[in-house]
């Protein structure tokens, strides 16, 4: 019964905690912020690249295939969708579990 549902959603993608994501970023991974420009005004993770989820279908090819990509949104739902999309395109993609809210709770740096 769950097989059809899994096919509908596509491949599952691994999720990373804020600390795991930070370690991967230090190793050269790219952080892709899929929130809207309005949401980014409230703060962003330093070094993140903005590509809203609504624009991902037309902007994904600008992302380097030779780097791991960590997708991030506010809470982790849109970024999970973005990571699954990128995984289907052949990228090594992760979801930042809990999004920027988890990043804040972990006390990691933010930029206004």
JSON list of C-alpha atoms in Angstrom, two decimals:
[
{"chain": "A", "resi": 1, "resn": "UNK", "atom": "CA", "xyz": [0.00, 0.00, 0.00]},
{"chain": "A", "resi": 2, "resn": "UNK", "atom": "CA", "xyz": [2.78, 2.44, 0.84]},
{"chain": "A", "resi": 3, "resn": "UNK", "atom": "CA", "xyz": [4.65, 1.67, -2.39]},
{"chain": "A", "resi": 4, "resn": "UNK", "atom": "CA", "xyz": [2.39, 3.85, -4.54]},
{"chain": "A", "resi": 5, "resn": "UNK", "atom": "CA", "xyz": [2.74, 6.69, -2.03]},
{"chain": "A", "resi": 6, "resn": "UNK", "atom": "CA", "xyz": [6.53, 6.40, -2.08]},
{"chain": "A", "resi": 7, "resn": "UNK", "atom": "CA", "xyz": [6.48, 6.48, -5.88]},
{"chain": "A", "resi": 8, "resn": "UNK", "atom": "CA", "xyz": [4.35, 9.61, -5.78]},
{"chain": "A", "resi": 9, "resn": "UNK", "atom": "CA", "xyz": [6.79, 11.44, -3.50]},
{"chain": "A", "resi": 10, "resn": "UNK", "atom": "CA", "xyz": [9.92, 10.14, -5.17]},
{"chain": "A", "resi": 11, "resn": "UNK", "atom": "CA", "xyz": [13.08, 9.03, -3.40]},
{"chain": "A", "resi": 12, "resn": "UNK", "atom": "CA", "xyz": [13.48, 9.73, 0.26]},
{"chain": "A", "resi": 13, "resn": "UNK", "atom": "CA", "xyz": [16.32, 12.08, 1.09]},
{"chain": "A", "resi": 14, "resn": "UNK", "atom": "CA", "xyz": [18.54, 12.04, 4.13]},
{"chain": "A", "resi": 15, "resn": "UNK", "atom": "CA", "xyz": [17.98, 14.72, 6.74]},
{"chain": "A", "resi": 16, "resn": "UNK", "atom": "CA", "xyz": [20.72, 16.45, 8.70]},
{"chain": "A", "resi": 17, "resn": "UNK", "atom": "CA", "xyz": [20.62, 18.11, 12.09]},
{"chain": "A", "resi": 18, "resn": "UNK", "atom": "CA", "xyz": [21.79, 21.71, 12.27]},
{"chain": "A", "resi": 19, "resn": "UNK", "atom": "CA", "xyz": [25.16, 20.59, 13.64]},
{"chain": "A", "resi": 20, "resn": "UNK", "atom": "CA", "xyz": [25.60, 17.95, 10.92]},
{"chain": "A", "resi": 21, "resn": "UNK", "atom": "CA", "xyz": [24.70, 20.52, 8.28]},
{"chain": "A", "resi": 22, "resn": "UNK", "atom": "CA", "xyz": [27.19, 23.01, 9.68]},
{"chain": "A", "resi": 23, "resn": "UNK", "atom": "CA", "xyz": [29.95, 20.37, 9.51]},
{"chain": "A", "resi": 24, "resn": "UNK", "atom": "CA", "xyz": [29.10, 19.59, 5.87]},
{"chain": "A", "resi": 25, "resn": "UNK", "atom": "CA", "xyz": [29.11, 23.32, 5.04]},
{"chain": "A", "resi": 26, "resn": "UNK", "atom": "CA", "xyz": [32.60, 23.61, 6.51]},
{"chain": "A", "resi": 27, "resn": "UNK", "atom": "CA", "xyz": [33.61, 20.75, 4.18]},
{"chain": "A", "resi": 28, "resn": "UNK", "atom": "CA", "xyz": [32.37, 22.59, 1.08]},
{"chain": "A", "resi": 29, "resn": "UNK", "atom": "CA", "xyz": [28.68, 21.70, 0.79]},
{"chain": "A", "resi": 30, "resn": "UNK", "atom": "CA", "xyz": [26.28, 24.33, -0.53]},
{"chain": "A", "resi": 31, "resn": "UNK", "atom": "CA", "xyz": [23.34, 25.54, 1.55]},
{"chain": "A", "resi": 32, "resn": "UNK", "atom": "CA", "xyz": [20.30, 26.22, -0.63]},
{"chain": "A", "resi": 33, "resn": "UNK", "atom": "CA", "xyz": [17.67, 28.42, 1.02]},
{"chain": "A", "resi": 34, "resn": "UNK", "atom": "CA", "xyz": [14.34, 27.68, -0.67]},
{"chain": "A", "resi": 35, "resn": "UNK", "atom": "CA", "xyz": [12.33, 30.26, 1.30]},
{"chain": "A", "resi": 36, "resn": "UNK", "atom": "CA", "xyz": [10.81, 33.34, -0.34]},
{"chain": "A", "resi": 37, "resn": "UNK", "atom": "CA", "xyz": [12.76, 36.63, -0.48]},
{"chain": "A", "resi": 38, "resn": "UNK", "atom": "CA", "xyz": [10.28, 38.01, 2.09]},
{"chain": "A", "resi": 39, "resn": "UNK", "atom": "CA", "xyz": [11.15, 35.21, 4.53]},
{"chain": "A", "resi": 40, "resn": "UNK", "atom": "CA", "xyz": [14.89, 35.75, 4.04]},
{"chain": "A", "resi": 41, "resn": "UNK", "atom": "CA", "xyz": [14.50, 39.34, 5.31]},
{"chain": "A", "resi": 42, "resn": "UNK", "atom": "CA", "xyz": [13.98, 37.89, 8.80]},
{"chain": "A", "resi": 43, "resn": "UNK", "atom": "CA", "xyz": [17.45, 36.37, 8.73]},
{"chain": "A", "resi": 44, "resn": "UNK", "atom": "CA", "xyz": [19.51, 33.88, 6.79]},
{"chain": "A", "resi": 45, "resn": "UNK", "atom": "CA", "xyz": [22.27, 31.42, 7.39]},
{"chain": "A", "resi": 46, "resn": "UNK", "atom": "CA", "xyz": [25.58, 33.00, 6.34]},
{"chain": "A", "resi": 47, "resn": "UNK", "atom": "CA", "xyz": [26.75, 31.77, 2.94]},
{"chain": "A", "resi": 48, "resn": "UNK", "atom": "CA", "xyz": [23.37, 30.36, 1.92]},
{"chain": "A", "resi": 49, "resn": "UNK", "atom": "CA", "xyz": [22.31, 30.61, -1.71]},
{"chain": "A", "resi": 50, "resn": "UNK", "atom": "CA", "xyz": [18.73, 31.78, -2.31]},
{"chain": "A", "resi": 51, "resn": "UNK", "atom": "CA", "xyz": [16.60, 29.81, -4.75]},
{"chain": "A", "resi": 52, "resn": "UNK", "atom": "CA", "xyz": [12.93, 29.82, -3.70]},
{"chain": "A", "resi": 53, "resn": "UNK", "atom": "CA", "xyz": [11.11, 26.51, -4.08]},
{"chain": "A", "resi": 54, "resn": "UNK", "atom": "CA", "xyz": [8.75, 28.10, -6.62]},
{"chain": "A", "resi": 55, "resn": "UNK", "atom": "CA", "xyz": [11.77, 28.86, -8.86]},
{"chain": "A", "resi": 56, "resn": "UNK", "atom": "CA", "xyz": [13.66, 25.60, -8.35]},
{"chain": "A", "resi": 57, "resn": "UNK", "atom": "CA", "xyz": [12.23, 23.91, -11.46]},
{"chain": "A", "resi": 58, "resn": "UNK", "atom": "CA", "xyz": [13.78, 26.59, -13.68]},
{"chain": "A", "resi": 59, "resn": "UNK", "atom": "CA", "xyz": [16.92, 27.37, -11.67]},
{"chain": "A", "resi": 60, "resn": "UNK", "atom": "CA", "xyz": [18.26, 23.99, -10.56]},
{"chain": "A", "resi": 61, "resn": "UNK", "atom": "CA", "xyz": [20.71, 23.64, -13.45]},
{"chain": "A", "resi": 62, "resn": "UNK", "atom": "CA", "xyz": [22.77, 26.55, -12.09]},
{"chain": "A", "resi": 63, "resn": "UNK", "atom": "CA", "xyz": [23.75, 24.38, -9.11]},
{"chain": "A", "resi": 64, "resn": "UNK", "atom": "CA", "xyz": [27.08, 22.52, -9.26]},
{"chain": "A", "resi": 65, "resn": "UNK", "atom": "CA", "xyz": [26.74, 18.74, -9.52]},
{"chain": "A", "resi": 66, "resn": "UNK", "atom": "CA", "xyz": [30.10, 18.14, -7.85]},
{"chain": "A", "resi": 67, "resn": "UNK", "atom": "CA", "xyz": [29.02, 19.56, -4.47]},
{"chain": "A", "resi": 68, "resn": "UNK", "atom": "CA", "xyz": [26.67, 18.22, -1.82]},
{"chain": "A", "resi": 69, "resn": "UNK", "atom": "CA", "xyz": [23.59, 20.42, -1.46]},
{"chain": "A", "resi": 70, "resn": "UNK", "atom": "CA", "xyz": [21.76, 21.00, 1.80]},
{"chain": "A", "resi": 71, "resn": "UNK", "atom": "CA", "xyz": [18.27, 22.38, 1.30]},
{"chain": "A", "resi": 72, "resn": "UNK", "atom": "CA", "xyz": [16.84, 24.66, 3.98]},
{"chain": "A", "resi": 73, "resn": "UNK", "atom": "CA", "xyz": [13.53, 26.43, 4.54]},
{"chain": "A", "resi": 74, "resn": "UNK", "atom": "CA", "xyz": [11.73, 27.68, 7.65]},
{"chain": "A", "resi": 75, "resn": "UNK", "atom": "CA", "xyz": [10.74, 24.32, 9.16]},
{"chain": "A", "resi": 76, "resn": "UNK", "atom": "CA", "xyz": [12.02, 21.55, 6.89]},
{"chain": "A", "resi": 77, "resn": "UNK", "atom": "CA", "xyz": [8.96, 20.77, 4.74]},
{"chain": "A", "resi": 78, "resn": "UNK", "atom": "CA", "xyz": [9.68, 22.75, 1.57]},
{"chain": "A", "resi": 79, "resn": "UNK", "atom": "CA", "xyz": [13.37, 21.90, 1.82]},
{"chain": "A", "resi": 80, "resn": "UNK", "atom": "CA", "xyz": [12.51, 18.18, 1.90]},
{"chain": "A", "resi": 81, "resn": "UNK", "atom": "CA", "xyz": [10.60, 18.67, -1.37]},
{"chain": "A", "resi": 82, "resn": "UNK", "atom": "CA", "xyz": [13.53, 20.58, -2.87]},
{"chain": "A", "resi": 83, "resn": "UNK", "atom": "CA", "xyz": [16.06, 17.93, -1.80]},
{"chain": "A", "resi": 84, "resn": "UNK", "atom": "CA", "xyz": [13.89, 15.16, -3.30]},
{"chain": "A", "resi": 85, "resn": "UNK", "atom": "CA", "xyz": [13.62, 17.13, -6.55]},
{"chain": "A", "resi": 86, "resn": "UNK", "atom": "CA", "xyz": [17.40, 17.60, -6.71]},
{"chain": "A", "resi": 87, "resn": "UNK", "atom": "CA", "xyz": [18.03, 13.93, -5.86]},
{"chain": "A", "resi": 88, "resn": "UNK", "atom": "CA", "xyz": [15.86, 12.96, -8.86]},
{"chain": "A", "resi": 89, "resn": "UNK", "atom": "CA", "xyz": [18.09, 15.22, -10.99]},
{"chain": "A", "resi": 90, "resn": "UNK", "atom": "CA", "xyz": [21.21, 13.36, -9.84]},
{"chain": "A", "resi": 91, "resn": "UNK", "atom": "CA", "xyz": [22.43, 15.63, -7.06]},
{"chain": "A", "resi": 92, "resn": "UNK", "atom": "CA", "xyz": [23.60, 14.54, -3.63]},
{"chain": "A", "resi": 93, "resn": "UNK", "atom": "CA", "xyz": [21.01, 16.44, -1.61]},
{"chain": "A", "resi": 94, "resn": "UNK", "atom": "CA", "xyz": [20.06, 16.64, 2.05]},
{"chain": "A", "resi": 95, "resn": "UNK", "atom": "CA", "xyz": [17.26, 18.24, 4.01]},
{"chain": "A", "resi": 96, "resn": "UNK", "atom": "CA", "xyz": [18.06, 20.48, 6.98]},
{"chain": "A", "resi": 97, "resn": "UNK", "atom": "CA", "xyz": [15.76, 18.88, 9.56]},
{"chain": "A", "resi": 98, "resn": "UNK", "atom": "CA", "xyz": [13.70, 21.59, 11.26]},
{"chain": "A", "resi": 99, "resn": "UNK", "atom": "CA", "xyz": [14.92, 24.28, 8.86]},
{"chain": "A", "resi": 100, "resn": "UNK", "atom": "CA", "xyz": [16.24, 27.62, 10.00]},
{"chain": "A", "resi": 101, "resn": "UNK", "atom": "CA", "xyz": [14.23, 27.28, 13.21]},
{"chain": "A", "resi": 102, "resn": "UNK", "atom": "CA", "xyz": [16.37, 24.27, 14.22]},
{"chain": "A", "resi": 103, "resn": "UNK", "atom": "CA", "xyz": [19.49, 26.25, 13.22]},
{"chain": "A", "resi": 104, "resn": "UNK", "atom": "CA", "xyz": [18.42, 29.09, 15.54]},
{"chain": "A", "resi": 105, "resn": "UNK", "atom": "CA", "xyz": [17.63, 26.69, 18.41]},
{"chain": "A", "resi": 106, "resn": "UNK", "atom": "CA", "xyz": [21.11, 25.21, 18.04]},
{"chain": "A", "resi": 107, "resn": "UNK", "atom": "CA", "xyz": [22.57, 28.70, 18.55]},
{"chain": "A", "resi": 108, "resn": "UNK", "atom": "CA", "xyz": [24.32, 28.70, 15.17]},
{"chain": "A", "resi": 109, "resn": "UNK", "atom": "CA", "xyz": [25.13, 31.99, 13.38]},
{"chain": "A", "resi": 110, "resn": "UNK", "atom": "CA", "xyz": [22.51, 33.99, 11.48]},
{"chain": "A", "resi": 111, "resn": "UNK", "atom": "CA", "xyz": [22.84, 37.07, 9.31]},
{"chain": "A", "resi": 112, "resn": "UNK", "atom": "CA", "xyz": [20.17, 39.79, 9.17]}
]
